[in-house]
Short mmCIF file of C-alpha atoms and ligand atoms in Angstrom, two decimals:
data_model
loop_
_atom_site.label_atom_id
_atom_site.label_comp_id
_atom_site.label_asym_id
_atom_site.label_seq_id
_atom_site.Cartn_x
_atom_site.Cartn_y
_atom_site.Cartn_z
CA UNK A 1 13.10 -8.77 12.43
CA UNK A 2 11.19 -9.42 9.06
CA UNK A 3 12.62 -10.32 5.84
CA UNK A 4 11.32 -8.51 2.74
CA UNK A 5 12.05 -9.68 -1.10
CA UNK A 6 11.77 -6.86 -3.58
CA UNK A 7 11.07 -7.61 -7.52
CA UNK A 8 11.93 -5.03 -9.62
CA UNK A 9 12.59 -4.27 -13.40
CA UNK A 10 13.71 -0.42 -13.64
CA UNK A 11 14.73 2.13 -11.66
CA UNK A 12 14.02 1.05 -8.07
CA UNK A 13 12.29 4.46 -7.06
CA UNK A 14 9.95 2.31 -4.94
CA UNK A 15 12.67 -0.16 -3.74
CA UNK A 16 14.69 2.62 -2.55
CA UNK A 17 11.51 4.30 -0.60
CA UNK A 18 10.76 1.38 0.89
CA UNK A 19 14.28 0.43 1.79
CA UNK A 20 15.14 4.03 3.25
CA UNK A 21 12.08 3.87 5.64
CA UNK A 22 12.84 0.12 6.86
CA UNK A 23 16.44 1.47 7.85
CA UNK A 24 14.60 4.13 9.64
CA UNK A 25 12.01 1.97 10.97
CA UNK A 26 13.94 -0.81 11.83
CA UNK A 27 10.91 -3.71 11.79
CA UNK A 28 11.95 -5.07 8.45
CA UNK A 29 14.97 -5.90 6.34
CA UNK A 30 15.66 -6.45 2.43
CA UNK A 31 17.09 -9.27 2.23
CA UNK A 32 17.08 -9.84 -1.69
CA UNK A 33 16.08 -8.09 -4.53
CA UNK A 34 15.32 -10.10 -7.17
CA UNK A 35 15.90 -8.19 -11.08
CA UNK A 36 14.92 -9.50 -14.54
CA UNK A 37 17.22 -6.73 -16.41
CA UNK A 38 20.82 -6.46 -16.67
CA UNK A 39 22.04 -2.66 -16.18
CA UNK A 40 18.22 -1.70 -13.71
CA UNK A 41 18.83 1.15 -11.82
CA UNK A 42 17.50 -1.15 -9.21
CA UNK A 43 20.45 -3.16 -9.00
CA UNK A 44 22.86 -0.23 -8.08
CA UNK A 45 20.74 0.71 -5.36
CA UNK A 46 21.32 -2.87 -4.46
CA UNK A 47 24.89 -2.69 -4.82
CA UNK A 48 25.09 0.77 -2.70
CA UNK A 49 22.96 -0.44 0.26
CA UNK A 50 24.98 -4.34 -0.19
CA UNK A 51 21.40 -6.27 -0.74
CA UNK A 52 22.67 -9.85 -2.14
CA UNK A 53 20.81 -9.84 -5.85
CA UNK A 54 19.53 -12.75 -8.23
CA UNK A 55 19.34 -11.43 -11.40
CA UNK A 56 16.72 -13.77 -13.39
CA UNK A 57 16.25 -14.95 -16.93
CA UNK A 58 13.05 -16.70 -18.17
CA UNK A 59 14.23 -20.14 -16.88
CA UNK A 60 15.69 -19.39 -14.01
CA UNK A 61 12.55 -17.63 -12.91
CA UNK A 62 10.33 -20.61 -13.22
CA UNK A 63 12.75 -22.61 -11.54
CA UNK A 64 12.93 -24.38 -8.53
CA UNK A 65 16.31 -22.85 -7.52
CA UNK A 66 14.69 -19.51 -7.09
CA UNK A 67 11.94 -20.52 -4.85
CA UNK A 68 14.64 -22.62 -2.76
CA UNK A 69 16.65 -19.54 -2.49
CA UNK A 70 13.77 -17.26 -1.81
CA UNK A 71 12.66 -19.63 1.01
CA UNK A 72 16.41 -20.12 2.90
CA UNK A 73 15.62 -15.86 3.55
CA UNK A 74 12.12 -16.49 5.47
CA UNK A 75 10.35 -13.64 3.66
CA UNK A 76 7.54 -12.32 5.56
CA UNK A 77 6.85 -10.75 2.51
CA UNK A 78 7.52 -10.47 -1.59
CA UNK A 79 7.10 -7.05 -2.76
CA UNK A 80 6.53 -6.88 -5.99
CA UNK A 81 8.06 -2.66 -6.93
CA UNK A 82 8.27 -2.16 -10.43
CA UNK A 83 8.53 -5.95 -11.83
CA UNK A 84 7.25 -5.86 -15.01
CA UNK A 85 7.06 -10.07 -15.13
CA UNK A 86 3.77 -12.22 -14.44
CA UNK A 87 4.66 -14.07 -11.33
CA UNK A 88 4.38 -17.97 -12.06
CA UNK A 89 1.71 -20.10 -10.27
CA UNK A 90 4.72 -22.20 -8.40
CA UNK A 91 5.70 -19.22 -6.85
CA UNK A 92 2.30 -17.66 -6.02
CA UNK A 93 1.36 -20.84 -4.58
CA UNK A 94 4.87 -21.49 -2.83
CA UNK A 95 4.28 -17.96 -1.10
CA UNK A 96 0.32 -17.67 -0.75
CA UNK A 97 -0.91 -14.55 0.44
CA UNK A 98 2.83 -13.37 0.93
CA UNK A 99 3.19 -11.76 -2.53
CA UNK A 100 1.92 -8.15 -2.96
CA UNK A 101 2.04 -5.64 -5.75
CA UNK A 102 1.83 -2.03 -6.65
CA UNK A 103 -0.32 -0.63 -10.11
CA UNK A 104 0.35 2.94 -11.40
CA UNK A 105 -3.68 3.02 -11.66
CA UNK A 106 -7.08 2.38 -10.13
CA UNK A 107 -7.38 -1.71 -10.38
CA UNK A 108 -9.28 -2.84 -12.67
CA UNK A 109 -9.14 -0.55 -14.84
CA UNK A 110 -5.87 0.02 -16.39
CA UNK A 111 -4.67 -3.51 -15.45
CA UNK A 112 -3.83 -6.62 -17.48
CA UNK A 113 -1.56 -7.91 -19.39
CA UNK A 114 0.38 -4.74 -21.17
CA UNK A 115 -0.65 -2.48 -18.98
CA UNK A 116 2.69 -1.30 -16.78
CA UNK A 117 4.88 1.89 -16.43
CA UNK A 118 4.42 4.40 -18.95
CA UNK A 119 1.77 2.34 -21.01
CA UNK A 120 -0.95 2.96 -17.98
CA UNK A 121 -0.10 6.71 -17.90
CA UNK A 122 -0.71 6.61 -22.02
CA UNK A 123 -3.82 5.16 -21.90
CA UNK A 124 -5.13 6.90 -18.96
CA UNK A 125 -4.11 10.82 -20.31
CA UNK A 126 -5.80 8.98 -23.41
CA UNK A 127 -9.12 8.19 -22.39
CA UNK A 128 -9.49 12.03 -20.71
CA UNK A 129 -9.76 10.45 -17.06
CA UNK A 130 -10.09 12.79 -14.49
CA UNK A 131 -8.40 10.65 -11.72
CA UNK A 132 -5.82 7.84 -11.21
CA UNK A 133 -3.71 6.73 -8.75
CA UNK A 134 -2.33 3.76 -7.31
CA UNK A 135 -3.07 0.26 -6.33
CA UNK A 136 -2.00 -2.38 -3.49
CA UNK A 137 -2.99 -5.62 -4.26
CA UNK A 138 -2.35 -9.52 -3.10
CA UNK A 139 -0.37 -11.37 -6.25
CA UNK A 140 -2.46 -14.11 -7.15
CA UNK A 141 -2.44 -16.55 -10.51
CA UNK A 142 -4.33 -13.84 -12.47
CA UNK A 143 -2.27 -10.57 -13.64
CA UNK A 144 -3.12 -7.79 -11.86
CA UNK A 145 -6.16 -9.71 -10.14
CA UNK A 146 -5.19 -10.02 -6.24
CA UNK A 147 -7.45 -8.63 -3.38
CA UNK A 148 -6.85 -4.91 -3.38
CA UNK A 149 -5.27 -3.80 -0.26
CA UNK A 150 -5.29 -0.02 -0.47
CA UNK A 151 -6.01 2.35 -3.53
CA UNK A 152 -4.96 6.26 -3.05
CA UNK A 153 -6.12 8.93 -5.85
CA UNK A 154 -5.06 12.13 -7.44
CA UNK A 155 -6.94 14.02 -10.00
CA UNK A 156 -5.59 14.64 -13.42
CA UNK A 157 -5.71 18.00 -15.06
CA UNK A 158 -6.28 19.35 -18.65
CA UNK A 159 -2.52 20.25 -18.87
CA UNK A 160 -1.71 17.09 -17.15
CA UNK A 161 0.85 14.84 -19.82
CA UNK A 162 2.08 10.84 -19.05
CA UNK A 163 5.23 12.58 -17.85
CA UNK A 164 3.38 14.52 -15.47
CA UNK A 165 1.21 12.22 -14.41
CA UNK A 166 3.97 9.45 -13.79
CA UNK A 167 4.86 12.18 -11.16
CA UNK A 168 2.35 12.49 -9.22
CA UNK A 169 1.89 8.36 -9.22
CA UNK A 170 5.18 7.98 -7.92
CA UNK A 171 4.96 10.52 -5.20
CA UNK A 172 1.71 9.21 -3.77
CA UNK A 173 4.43 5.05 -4.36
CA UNK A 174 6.64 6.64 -2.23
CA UNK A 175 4.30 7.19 0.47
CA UNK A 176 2.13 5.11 0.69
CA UNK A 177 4.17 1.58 -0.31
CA UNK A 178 6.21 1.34 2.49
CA UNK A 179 3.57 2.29 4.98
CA UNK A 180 1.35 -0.12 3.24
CA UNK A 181 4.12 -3.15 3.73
CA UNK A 182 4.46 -1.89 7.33
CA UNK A 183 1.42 -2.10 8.19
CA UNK A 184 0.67 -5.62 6.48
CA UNK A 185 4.03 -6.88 8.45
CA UNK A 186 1.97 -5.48 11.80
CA UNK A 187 -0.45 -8.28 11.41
CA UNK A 188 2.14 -10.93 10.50
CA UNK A 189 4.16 -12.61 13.68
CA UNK A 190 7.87 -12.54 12.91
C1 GAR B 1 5.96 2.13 -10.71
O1 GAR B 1 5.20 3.25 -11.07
C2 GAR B 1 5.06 0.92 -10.54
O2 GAR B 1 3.78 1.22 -10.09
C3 GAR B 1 5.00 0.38 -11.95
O3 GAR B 1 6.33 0.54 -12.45
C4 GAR B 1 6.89 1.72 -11.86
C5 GAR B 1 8.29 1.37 -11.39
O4 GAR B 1 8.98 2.52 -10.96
N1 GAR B 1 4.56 -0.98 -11.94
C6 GAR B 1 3.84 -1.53 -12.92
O5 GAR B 1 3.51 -0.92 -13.92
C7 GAR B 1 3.43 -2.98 -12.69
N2 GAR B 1 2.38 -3.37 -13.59
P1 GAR B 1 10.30 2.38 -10.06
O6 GAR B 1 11.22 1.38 -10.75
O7 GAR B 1 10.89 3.74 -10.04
O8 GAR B 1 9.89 1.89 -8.69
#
């Protein structure tokens, strides 16, 4: 069976999607979520489905130990869900091509440093767009730069607010992210 880390900041909406259709699905396993925030709703989901947790501080994150610790679990792949924290190169290059991400927007636009959660859905509602939606992309040394994977749209209306708009991103997360990992752990040989 595959090995999956999640990284997540917040909530875990998209940690929890992607771990309730693994239990269903039964190719893949988490077998860590790693948090950079005391107190994320993330890490009770953790605690309710017993996922072993590394909860990570600016040192400890661009240490060795994690890496080492990441390894001794095999991950097929690191999903980034929510993790608000520019991987470091050791990492990227101590998991190339294993480490993918998900963007509340169309990549590039909307991307970069700055540019997560609620900010995106500012901006976007903002600048009078008439579409966003979400992107799938490879984690590489450059913020929000990876090969894109999959994007999936929805159109924004006049009476469409952040709030709103955060909605409908986080409906088309939930079902397209674990799909998405699914189908990238298809191609990979466990
Ligand atoms: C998601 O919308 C995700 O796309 C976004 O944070 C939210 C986390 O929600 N990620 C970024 O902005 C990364 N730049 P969740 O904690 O409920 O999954």
């Amino acid at each position: 069976m595959h090995s999956l880390i999640i990284f997540a900041s917040g909530a875990g909406s998209n940690a929890n999607a992607i771990l309730e259709y693994f239990k269903k699905n039964g190719k893949a396993k988490v077998a860590l979520i790693v948090c950079n925030k005391a107190g994320a709703g993330v890490l009770k989901i953790a605690e309710r489905e017993g996922i072993p947790t590394s909860l990570i501080d600016k040192t400890t994150f661009n240490g060795q130990v994690l890496i080492d610790e990441m390894r001794s679990y095999n991950p097929s792949l690191i999903v980034l869900a929510g993790f608000l924290w520019k991987i470091p190169d050791g990492m990227t290059r101590a998991f190339s091509g294993k480490i993918i991400n998900i963007h509340p927007a169309l990549l590039p636009k909307y991307g970069g440093k700055g540019m997560y959660g609620h900010n995106v859905h500012d901006a976007v509602i903002a600048a009078q767009e008439k579409e966003s939606g979400i992107t799938i992309h490879y984690v590489n040394e450059h913020y929000d730069e990876g090969n894109i994977i999959v994007q999936e749209k929805c159109s924004i209306k006049p009476n469409d607010t952040p709030d709103t708009l955060a909605n409908k991103i986080h409906r088309l997360e939930h079902l397209y992210f674990p799909r998405v990992v699914g189908y990238l752990l298809d191609k990979i040989k466990d």
